Coordinates of C-alpha atoms in Angstrom, one line a residue:
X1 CA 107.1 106.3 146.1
X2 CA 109.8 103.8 145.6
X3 CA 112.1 103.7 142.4
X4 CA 114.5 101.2 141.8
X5 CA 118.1 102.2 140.6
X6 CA 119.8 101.0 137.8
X7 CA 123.0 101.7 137.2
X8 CA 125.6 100.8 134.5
X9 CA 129.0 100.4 135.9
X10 CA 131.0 99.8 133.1
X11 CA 130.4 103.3 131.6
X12 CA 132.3 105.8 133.1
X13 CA 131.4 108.3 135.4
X14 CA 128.3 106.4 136.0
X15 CA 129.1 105.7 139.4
X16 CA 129.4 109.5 140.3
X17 CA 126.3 110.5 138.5
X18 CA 124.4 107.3 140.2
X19 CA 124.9 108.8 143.8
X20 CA 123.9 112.5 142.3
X21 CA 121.0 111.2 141.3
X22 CA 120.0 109.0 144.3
X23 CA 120.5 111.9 146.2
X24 CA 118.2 114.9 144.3
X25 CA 115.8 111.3 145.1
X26 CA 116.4 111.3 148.5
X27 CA 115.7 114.9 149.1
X28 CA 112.3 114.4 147.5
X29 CA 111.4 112.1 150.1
X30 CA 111.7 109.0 147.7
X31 CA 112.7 105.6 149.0
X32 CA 115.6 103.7 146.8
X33 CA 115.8 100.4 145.8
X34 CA 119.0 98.5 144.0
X35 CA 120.2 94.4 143.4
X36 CA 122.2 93.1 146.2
X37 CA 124.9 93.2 143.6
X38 CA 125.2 97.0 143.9
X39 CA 125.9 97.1 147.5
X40 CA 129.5 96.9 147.2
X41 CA 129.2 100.7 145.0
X42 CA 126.6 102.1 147.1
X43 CA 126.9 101.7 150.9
X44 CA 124.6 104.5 151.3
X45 CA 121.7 104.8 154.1
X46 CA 118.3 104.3 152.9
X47 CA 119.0 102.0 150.1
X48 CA 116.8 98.6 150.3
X49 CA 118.5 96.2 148.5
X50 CA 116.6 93.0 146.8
X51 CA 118.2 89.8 145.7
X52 CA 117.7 89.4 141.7
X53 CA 116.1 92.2 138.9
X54 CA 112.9 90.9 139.0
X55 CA 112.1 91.5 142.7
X56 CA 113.8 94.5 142.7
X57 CA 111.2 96.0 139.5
X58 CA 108.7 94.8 141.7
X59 CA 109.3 96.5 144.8
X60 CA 109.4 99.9 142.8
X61 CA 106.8 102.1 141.3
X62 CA 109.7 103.3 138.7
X63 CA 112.5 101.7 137.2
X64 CA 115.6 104.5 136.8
X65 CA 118.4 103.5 135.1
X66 CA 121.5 105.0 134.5
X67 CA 123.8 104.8 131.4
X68 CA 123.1 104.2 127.6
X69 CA 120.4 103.4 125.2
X70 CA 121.6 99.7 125.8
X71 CA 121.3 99.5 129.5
X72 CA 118.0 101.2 129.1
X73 CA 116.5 99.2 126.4
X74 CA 117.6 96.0 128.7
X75 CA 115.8 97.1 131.7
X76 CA 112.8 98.5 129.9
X77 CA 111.7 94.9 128.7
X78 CA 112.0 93.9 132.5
X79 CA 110.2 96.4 133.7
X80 CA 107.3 96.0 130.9
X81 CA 107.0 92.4 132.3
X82 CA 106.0 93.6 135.6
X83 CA 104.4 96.7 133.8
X84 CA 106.5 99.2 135.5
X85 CA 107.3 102.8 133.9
X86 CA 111.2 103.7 133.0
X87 CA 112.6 106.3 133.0
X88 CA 116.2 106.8 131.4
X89 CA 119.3 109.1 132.7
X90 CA 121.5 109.0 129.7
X91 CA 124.9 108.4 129.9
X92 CA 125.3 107.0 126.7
X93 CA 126.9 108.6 123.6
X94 CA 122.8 109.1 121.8
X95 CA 120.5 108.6 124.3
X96 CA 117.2 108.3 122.0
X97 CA 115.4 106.4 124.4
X98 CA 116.9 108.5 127.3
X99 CA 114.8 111.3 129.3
X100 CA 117.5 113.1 131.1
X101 CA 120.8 114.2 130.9
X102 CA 123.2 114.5 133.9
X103 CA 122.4 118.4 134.3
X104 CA 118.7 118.0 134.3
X105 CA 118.2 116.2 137.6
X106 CA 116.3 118.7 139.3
X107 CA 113.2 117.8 136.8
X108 CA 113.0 114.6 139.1
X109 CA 111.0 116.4 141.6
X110 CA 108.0 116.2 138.9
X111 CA 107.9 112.4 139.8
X112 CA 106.4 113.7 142.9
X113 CA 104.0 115.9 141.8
X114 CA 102.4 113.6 139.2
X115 CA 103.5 116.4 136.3
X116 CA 104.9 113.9 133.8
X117 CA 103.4 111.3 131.0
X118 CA 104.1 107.4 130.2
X119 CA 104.9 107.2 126.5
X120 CA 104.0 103.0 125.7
X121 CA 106.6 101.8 123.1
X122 CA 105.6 98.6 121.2
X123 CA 108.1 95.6 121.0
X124 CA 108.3 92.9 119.0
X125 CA 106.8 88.6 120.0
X126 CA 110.1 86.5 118.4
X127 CA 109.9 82.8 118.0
X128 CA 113.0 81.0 116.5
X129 CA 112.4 77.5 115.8
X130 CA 115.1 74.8 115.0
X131 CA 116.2 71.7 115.4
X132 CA 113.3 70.6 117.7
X133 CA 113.9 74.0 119.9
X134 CA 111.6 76.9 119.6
X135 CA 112.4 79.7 122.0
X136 CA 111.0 83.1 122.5
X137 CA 112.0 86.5 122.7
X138 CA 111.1 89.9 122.9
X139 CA 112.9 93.0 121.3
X140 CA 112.5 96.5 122.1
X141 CA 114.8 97.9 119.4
X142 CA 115.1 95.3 116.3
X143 CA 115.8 91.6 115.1
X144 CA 118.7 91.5 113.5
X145 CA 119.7 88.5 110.6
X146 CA 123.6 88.6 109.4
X147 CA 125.8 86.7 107.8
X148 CA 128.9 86.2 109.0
X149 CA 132.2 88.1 108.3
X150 CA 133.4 86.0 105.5
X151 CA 130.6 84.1 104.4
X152 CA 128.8 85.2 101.4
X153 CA 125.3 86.9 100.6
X154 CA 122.7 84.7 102.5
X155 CA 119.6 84.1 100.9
X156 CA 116.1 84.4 103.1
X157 CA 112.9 84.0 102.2
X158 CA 110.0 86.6 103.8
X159 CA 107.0 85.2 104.6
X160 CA 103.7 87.7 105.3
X161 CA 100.6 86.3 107.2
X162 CA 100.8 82.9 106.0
X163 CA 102.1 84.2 101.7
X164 CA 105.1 84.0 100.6
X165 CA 106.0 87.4 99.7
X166 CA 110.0 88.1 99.0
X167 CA 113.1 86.5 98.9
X168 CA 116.1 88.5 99.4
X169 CA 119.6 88.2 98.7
X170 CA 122.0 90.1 101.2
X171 CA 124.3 90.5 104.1
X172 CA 120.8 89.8 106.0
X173 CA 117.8 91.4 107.4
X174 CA 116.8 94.1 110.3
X175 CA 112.7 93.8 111.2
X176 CA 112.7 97.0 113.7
X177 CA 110.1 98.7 116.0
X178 CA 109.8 102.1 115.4
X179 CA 111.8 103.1 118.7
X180 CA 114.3 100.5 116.5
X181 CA 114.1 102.8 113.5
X182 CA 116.8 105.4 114.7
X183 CA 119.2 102.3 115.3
X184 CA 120.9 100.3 112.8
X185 CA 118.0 100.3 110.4
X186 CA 118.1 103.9 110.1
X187 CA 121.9 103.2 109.3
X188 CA 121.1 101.0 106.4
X189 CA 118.8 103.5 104.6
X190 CA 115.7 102.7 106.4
X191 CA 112.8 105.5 107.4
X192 CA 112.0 107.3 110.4
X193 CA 108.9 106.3 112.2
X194 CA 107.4 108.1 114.7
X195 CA 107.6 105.7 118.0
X196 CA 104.3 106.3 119.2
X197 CA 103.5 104.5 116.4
X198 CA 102.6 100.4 115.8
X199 CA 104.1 99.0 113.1
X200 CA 107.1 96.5 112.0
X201 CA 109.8 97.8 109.7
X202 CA 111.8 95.6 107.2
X203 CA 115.4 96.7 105.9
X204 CA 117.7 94.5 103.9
X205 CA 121.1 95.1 104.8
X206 CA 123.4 95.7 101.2
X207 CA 120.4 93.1 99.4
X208 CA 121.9 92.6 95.5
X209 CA 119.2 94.4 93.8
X210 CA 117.6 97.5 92.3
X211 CA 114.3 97.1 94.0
X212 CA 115.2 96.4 97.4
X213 CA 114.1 98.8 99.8
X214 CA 112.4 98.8 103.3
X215 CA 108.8 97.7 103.8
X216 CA 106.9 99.2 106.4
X217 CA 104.1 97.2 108.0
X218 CA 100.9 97.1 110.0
X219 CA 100.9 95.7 114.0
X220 CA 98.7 92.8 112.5
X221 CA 101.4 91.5 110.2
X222 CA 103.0 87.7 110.8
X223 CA 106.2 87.6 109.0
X224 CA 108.1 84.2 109.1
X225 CA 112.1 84.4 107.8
X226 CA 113.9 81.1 106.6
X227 CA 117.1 80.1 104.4
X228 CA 115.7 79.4 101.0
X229 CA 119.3 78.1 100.4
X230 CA 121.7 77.4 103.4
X231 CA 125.2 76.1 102.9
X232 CA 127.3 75.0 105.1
X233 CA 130.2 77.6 105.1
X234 CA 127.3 80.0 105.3
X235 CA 127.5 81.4 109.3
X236 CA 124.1 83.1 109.9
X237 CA 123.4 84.6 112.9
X238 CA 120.5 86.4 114.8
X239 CA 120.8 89.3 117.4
X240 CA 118.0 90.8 119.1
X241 CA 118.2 94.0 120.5
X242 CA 122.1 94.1 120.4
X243 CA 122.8 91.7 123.1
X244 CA 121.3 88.6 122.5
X245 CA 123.3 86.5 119.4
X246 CA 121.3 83.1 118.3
X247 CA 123.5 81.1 115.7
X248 CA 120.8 79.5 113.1
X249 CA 121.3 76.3 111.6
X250 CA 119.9 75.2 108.1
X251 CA 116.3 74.4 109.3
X252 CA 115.8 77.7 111.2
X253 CA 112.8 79.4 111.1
X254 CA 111.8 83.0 112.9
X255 CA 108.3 84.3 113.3
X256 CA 108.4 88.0 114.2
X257 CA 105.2 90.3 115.0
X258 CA 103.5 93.0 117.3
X259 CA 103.6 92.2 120.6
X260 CA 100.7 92.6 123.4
X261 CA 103.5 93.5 125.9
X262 CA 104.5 97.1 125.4
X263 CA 107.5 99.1 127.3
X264 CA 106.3 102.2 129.2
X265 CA 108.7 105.7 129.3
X266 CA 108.4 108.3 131.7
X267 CA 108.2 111.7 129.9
X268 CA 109.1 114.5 131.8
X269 CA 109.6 116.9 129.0
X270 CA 107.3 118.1 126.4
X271 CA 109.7 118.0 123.3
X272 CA 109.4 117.2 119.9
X273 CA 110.5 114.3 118.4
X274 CA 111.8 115.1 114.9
X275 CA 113.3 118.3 116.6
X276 CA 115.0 115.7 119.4
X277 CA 115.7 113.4 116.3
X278 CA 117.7 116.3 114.6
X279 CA 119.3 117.2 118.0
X280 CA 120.6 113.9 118.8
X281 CA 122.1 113.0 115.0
X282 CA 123.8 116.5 115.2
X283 CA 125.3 115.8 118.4
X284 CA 126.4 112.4 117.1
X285 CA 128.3 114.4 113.6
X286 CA 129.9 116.3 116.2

Protein backbone atom coordinates (compact mmCIF):
# COMPACT_ATOMS: atom_id res chain seq x y z
CA UNK A 1 0.00 0.00 0.00
CA UNK A 2 1.26 3.34 -0.81
CA UNK A 3 -0.16 6.61 0.86
CA UNK A 4 0.84 9.88 -0.06
CA UNK A 5 1.62 12.49 2.86
CA UNK A 6 0.30 15.70 3.12
CA UNK A 7 1.45 17.92 5.46
CA UNK A 8 0.65 21.52 6.49
CA UNK A 9 3.69 23.35 7.43
CA UNK A 10 2.41 26.51 8.47
CA UNK A 11 0.50 25.03 11.44
CA UNK A 12 2.60 24.34 14.21
CA UNK A 13 3.79 21.30 15.43
CA UNK A 14 2.81 19.76 12.18
CA UNK A 15 6.19 19.03 11.34
CA UNK A 16 6.69 16.83 14.49
CA UNK A 17 3.48 15.05 14.29
CA UNK A 18 4.19 14.49 10.21
CA UNK A 19 7.38 12.31 11.06
CA UNK A 20 5.16 10.46 14.05
CA UNK A 21 2.86 9.58 11.76
CA UNK A 22 5.07 8.52 8.75
CA UNK A 23 6.75 6.45 11.11
CA UNK A 24 3.57 4.28 13.00
CA UNK A 25 3.31 3.99 8.55
CA UNK A 26 6.54 2.70 8.17
CA UNK A 27 6.31 0.06 10.83
CA UNK A 28 3.18 -1.17 9.11
CA UNK A 29 5.06 -1.96 6.12
CA UNK A 30 3.49 0.99 4.16
CA UNK A 31 5.51 2.80 1.43
CA UNK A 32 5.38 6.87 1.62
CA UNK A 33 4.90 9.18 -0.85
CA UNK A 34 5.31 13.36 -0.65
CA UNK A 35 5.81 16.55 -3.43
CA UNK A 36 9.36 17.25 -4.19
CA UNK A 37 8.69 20.35 -2.26
CA UNK A 38 8.67 18.49 1.05
CA UNK A 39 12.04 17.10 0.79
CA UNK A 40 13.77 19.90 2.36
CA UNK A 41 11.40 18.87 5.90
CA UNK A 42 11.66 15.21 5.49
CA UNK A 43 15.00 13.80 4.43
CA UNK A 44 13.88 10.47 5.69
CA UNK A 45 14.67 6.95 3.97
CA UNK A 46 11.86 5.46 2.19
CA UNK A 47 10.14 8.41 1.14
CA UNK A 48 9.43 8.60 -2.89
CA UNK A 49 9.06 11.86 -3.80
CA UNK A 50 6.93 12.99 -7.02
CA UNK A 51 7.17 16.31 -8.74
CA UNK A 52 3.51 18.22 -8.59
CA UNK A 53 0.05 17.06 -6.37
CA UNK A 54 -1.42 15.39 -9.02
CA UNK A 55 1.19 12.76 -9.62
CA UNK A 56 1.86 12.39 -6.21
CA UNK A 57 -2.41 11.39 -5.54
CA UNK A 58 -1.76 9.16 -8.25
CA UNK A 59 0.99 7.20 -7.13
CA UNK A 60 -0.95 6.56 -3.76
CA UNK A 61 -3.77 4.33 -2.80
CA UNK A 62 -4.55 7.02 0.17
CA UNK A 63 -4.18 10.59 0.45
CA UNK A 64 -3.12 11.44 4.40
CA UNK A 65 -2.96 14.78 5.23
CA UNK A 66 -1.98 16.48 8.09
CA UNK A 67 -3.31 19.79 9.62
CA UNK A 68 -6.82 21.55 9.59
CA UNK A 69 -10.23 21.22 8.09
CA UNK A 70 -8.67 23.63 5.40
CA UNK A 71 -5.77 21.71 4.29
CA UNK A 72 -8.00 18.69 4.29
CA UNK A 73 -10.87 20.03 2.40
CA UNK A 74 -8.06 21.29 -0.32
CA UNK A 75 -6.57 17.92 -0.82
CA UNK A 76 -9.89 16.05 -0.71
CA UNK A 77 -11.13 17.66 -4.00
CA UNK A 78 -7.68 16.52 -5.53
CA UNK A 79 -7.82 13.39 -4.51
CA UNK A 80 -11.70 13.02 -5.60
CA UNK A 81 -10.38 13.90 -9.10
CA UNK A 82 -8.23 10.96 -9.23
CA UNK A 83 -10.87 9.16 -7.00
CA UNK A 84 -8.55 8.49 -4.19
CA UNK A 85 -9.87 7.99 -0.40
CA UNK A 86 -8.60 10.72 2.35
CA UNK A 87 -8.11 10.38 5.27
CA UNK A 88 -7.59 13.41 7.76
CA UNK A 89 -5.00 13.80 10.88
CA UNK A 90 -6.39 16.86 12.52
CA UNK A 91 -4.35 19.43 13.57
CA UNK A 92 -6.68 22.12 13.19
CA UNK A 93 -8.58 23.95 15.99
CA UNK A 94 -12.31 21.69 14.85
CA UNK A 95 -11.42 19.06 12.78
CA UNK A 96 -15.04 18.06 11.43
CA UNK A 97 -13.80 16.53 8.47
CA UNK A 98 -10.79 15.13 10.33
CA UNK A 99 -10.48 11.20 11.38
CA UNK A 100 -7.70 11.31 13.82
CA UNK A 101 -6.25 13.14 16.41
CA UNK A 102 -2.44 13.12 17.13
CA UNK A 103 -2.93 10.46 20.03
CA UNK A 104 -4.88 8.01 17.92
CA UNK A 105 -2.19 6.99 15.44
CA UNK A 106 -2.00 3.51 16.36
CA UNK A 107 -5.63 3.05 14.61
CA UNK A 108 -3.52 3.41 11.31
CA UNK A 109 -2.66 -0.13 11.39
CA UNK A 110 -6.55 -0.85 10.36
CA UNK A 111 -5.42 0.60 6.85
CA UNK A 112 -3.74 -2.73 6.64
CA UNK A 113 -6.21 -4.96 7.59
CA UNK A 114 -9.03 -3.57 5.44
CA UNK A 115 -11.07 -2.81 8.95
CA UNK A 116 -12.21 0.72 7.94
CA UNK A 117 -15.11 2.37 5.59
CA UNK A 118 -15.08 5.26 2.78
CA UNK A 119 -17.72 7.80 3.68
CA UNK A 120 -18.51 9.75 -0.15
CA UNK A 121 -19.20 13.41 0.58
CA UNK A 122 -20.96 15.29 -2.23
CA UNK A 123 -19.60 18.67 -3.54
CA UNK A 124 -20.86 21.25 -5.35
CA UNK A 125 -20.40 21.89 -9.96
CA UNK A 126 -19.84 25.98 -9.83
CA UNK A 127 -19.91 27.97 -13.04
CA UNK A 128 -19.32 31.83 -12.77
CA UNK A 129 -19.95 33.53 -15.91
CA UNK A 130 -18.90 37.22 -16.75
CA UNK A 131 -17.64 39.35 -18.97
CA UNK A 132 -17.19 36.75 -21.74
CA UNK A 133 -15.32 34.27 -19.09
CA UNK A 134 -17.09 31.40 -17.62
CA UNK A 135 -14.87 29.28 -15.27
CA UNK A 136 -15.53 26.35 -13.11
CA UNK A 137 -15.15 25.18 -9.84
CA UNK A 138 -15.77 22.75 -7.36
CA UNK A 139 -16.55 23.22 -3.56
CA UNK A 140 -16.36 20.72 -0.90
CA UNK A 141 -17.52 23.01 1.91
CA UNK A 142 -19.73 26.05 0.52
CA UNK A 143 -20.00 29.07 -2.06
CA UNK A 144 -19.77 31.98 -0.50
CA UNK A 145 -21.48 35.63 -1.95
CA UNK A 146 -20.39 38.91 0.26
CA UNK A 147 -20.40 42.18 -0.02
CA UNK A 148 -17.64 44.08 0.80
CA UNK A 149 -16.66 45.74 4.16
CA UNK A 150 -18.17 49.00 3.43
CA UNK A 151 -20.41 48.59 0.70
CA UNK A 152 -24.01 48.29 1.47
CA UNK A 153 -26.68 45.39 1.35
CA UNK A 154 -26.26 43.74 -2.14
CA UNK A 155 -29.20 42.71 -3.80
CA UNK A 156 -29.25 38.95 -5.64
CA UNK A 157 -31.65 37.41 -7.36
CA UNK A 158 -32.09 33.27 -6.83
CA UNK A 159 -32.96 31.41 -9.59
CA UNK A 160 -34.30 27.50 -9.13
CA UNK A 161 -34.33 25.09 -12.23
CA UNK A 162 -34.87 27.59 -14.81
CA UNK A 163 -37.84 30.00 -12.22
CA UNK A 164 -37.22 32.73 -10.67
CA UNK A 165 -37.78 32.08 -7.17
CA UNK A 166 -36.33 34.90 -4.54
CA UNK A 167 -34.61 37.93 -4.35
CA UNK A 168 -32.75 38.70 -1.39
CA UNK A 169 -31.47 41.72 0.17
CA UNK A 170 -28.28 41.10 2.42
CA UNK A 171 -24.60 41.08 3.21
CA UNK A 172 -24.82 38.07 0.65
CA UNK A 173 -25.42 34.47 0.24
CA UNK A 174 -23.76 30.85 1.48
CA UNK A 175 -25.12 27.76 -0.89
CA UNK A 176 -23.37 24.83 1.30
CA UNK A 177 -22.99 20.99 1.04
CA UNK A 178 -24.00 19.39 4.02
CA UNK A 179 -20.21 18.67 5.09
CA UNK A 180 -20.50 22.81 4.54
CA UNK A 181 -23.35 22.99 7.01
CA UNK A 182 -21.14 22.91 10.24
CA UNK A 183 -19.08 25.89 8.67
CA UNK A 184 -20.11 29.39 8.23
CA UNK A 185 -23.63 28.51 7.39
CA UNK A 186 -24.21 26.89 10.54
CA UNK A 187 -22.69 30.35 11.88
CA UNK A 188 -25.37 32.33 10.20
CA UNK A 189 -28.36 30.34 11.71
CA UNK A 190 -28.45 27.74 9.18
CA UNK A 191 -29.46 23.77 9.97
CA UNK A 192 -27.52 20.78 10.54
CA UNK A 193 -27.54 18.18 7.74
CA UNK A 194 -26.42 14.97 8.13
CA UNK A 195 -23.30 14.71 5.50
CA UNK A 196 -24.07 11.47 4.15
CA UNK A 197 -26.73 13.29 2.81
CA UNK A 198 -27.34 15.02 -0.99
CA UNK A 199 -28.67 18.13 -0.95
CA UNK A 200 -27.76 22.08 -1.44
CA UNK A 201 -28.36 24.38 1.43
CA UNK A 202 -29.21 28.19 0.99
CA UNK A 203 -28.45 30.81 4.03
CA UNK A 204 -28.71 34.50 3.61
CA UNK A 205 -26.12 36.17 5.54
CA UNK A 206 -28.01 39.29 7.86
CA UNK A 207 -30.93 39.41 4.62
CA UNK A 208 -33.33 42.66 5.73
CA UNK A 209 -36.35 40.68 6.27
CA UNK A 210 -38.82 38.77 8.48
CA UNK A 211 -39.08 35.80 6.25
CA UNK A 212 -35.67 35.02 5.38
CA UNK A 213 -34.50 31.87 6.41
CA UNK A 214 -32.47 28.94 4.86
CA UNK A 215 -33.84 26.73 2.15
CA UNK A 216 -32.82 23.30 1.94
CA UNK A 217 -32.79 21.61 -1.44
CA UNK A 218 -32.76 18.37 -3.51
CA UNK A 219 -29.34 17.10 -5.45
CA UNK A 220 -31.47 17.79 -8.66
CA UNK A 221 -31.86 21.51 -8.00
CA UNK A 222 -30.10 24.21 -10.62
CA UNK A 223 -29.86 27.46 -8.79
CA UNK A 224 -28.46 30.42 -10.83
CA UNK A 225 -27.48 33.76 -8.50
CA UNK A 226 -27.25 37.34 -10.20
CA UNK A 227 -27.24 41.20 -9.15
CA UNK A 228 -30.78 42.32 -9.65
CA UNK A 229 -29.26 45.73 -8.92
CA UNK A 230 -25.40 46.29 -8.98
CA UNK A 231 -23.77 49.68 -8.40
CA UNK A 232 -20.70 50.59 -8.77
CA UNK A 233 -19.40 51.29 -5.18
CA UNK A 234 -21.02 47.90 -4.58
CA UNK A 235 -17.69 45.36 -4.12
CA UNK A 236 -19.13 41.78 -4.31
CA UNK A 237 -17.19 39.06 -4.06
CA UNK A 238 -17.29 35.17 -4.20
CA UNK A 239 -15.19 32.58 -2.16
CA UNK A 240 -15.40 28.99 -2.52
CA UNK A 241 -14.47 26.83 -0.01
CA UNK A 242 -12.48 29.50 1.97
CA UNK A 243 -9.57 29.90 -0.33
CA UNK A 244 -10.62 30.74 -3.53
CA UNK A 245 -11.93 34.77 -3.81
CA UNK A 246 -13.65 35.65 -7.40
CA UNK A 247 -14.44 39.56 -7.51
CA UNK A 248 -17.88 39.77 -9.65
CA UNK A 249 -18.54 42.52 -11.86
CA UNK A 250 -22.24 43.79 -12.71
CA UNK A 251 -23.02 41.09 -15.40
CA UNK A 252 -21.95 38.09 -13.16
CA UNK A 253 -23.87 35.21 -13.14
CA UNK A 254 -23.20 31.82 -10.91
CA UNK A 255 -24.80 28.44 -11.54
CA UNK A 256 -24.41 26.24 -8.51
CA UNK A 257 -25.60 22.34 -8.24
CA UNK A 258 -24.90 18.65 -7.24
CA UNK A 259 -21.93 17.49 -8.48
CA UNK A 260 -21.18 13.88 -10.15
CA UNK A 261 -17.64 14.12 -8.54
CA UNK A 262 -17.89 13.21 -4.89
CA UNK A 263 -14.92 13.40 -2.15
CA UNK A 264 -14.26 9.95 -0.51
CA UNK A 265 -13.21 9.85 3.66
CA UNK A 266 -11.64 7.10 5.24
CA UNK A 267 -13.59 6.09 8.43
CA UNK A 268 -11.72 4.31 10.89
CA UNK A 269 -14.07 4.89 13.73
CA UNK A 270 -17.58 4.02 14.21
CA UNK A 271 -18.88 7.23 15.83
CA UNK A 272 -21.87 9.13 15.77
CA UNK A 273 -22.18 12.15 14.12
CA UNK A 274 -24.52 14.38 16.12
CA UNK A 275 -22.59 12.96 19.18
CA UNK A 276 -19.15 14.07 17.21
CA UNK A 277 -21.14 17.28 16.23
CA UNK A 278 -21.77 18.01 20.04
CA UNK A 279 -18.17 17.00 20.85
CA UNK A 280 -16.48 19.25 18.47
CA UNK A 281 -18.78 22.59 19.24
CA UNK A 282 -18.04 21.93 22.95
CA UNK A 283 -14.46 21.72 22.41
CA UNK A 284 -14.63 24.91 20.35
CA UNK A 285 -16.76 26.96 23.63
CA UNK A 286 -13.87 25.79 25.53
Amino acid sequence: MNIAVFPNMQKKEVHKSTIKAIKHLNRLDIKIVMESGMKKYFEMPDIIFFDGLKQTIKACDIVLVVGGDGSIIHAAKHAALENKPVLGLNMGRVGFVAELEINELDRLADLTTGNYSIEKRMMLDIVVSQKNSKRKFLALNDAVISRGALSRMIELAVSYNGSKMSHYRSDGLIISTPTGSTAYSLSAGGPVIEPQMKAMLLTPICAQSLFSRSVVFSDKAKLKISSEEYDVRDEISLSIDGETAIKLDEDFCITIGVSDTSVKLVKLKDVNFYSLLNDKLSEKRT
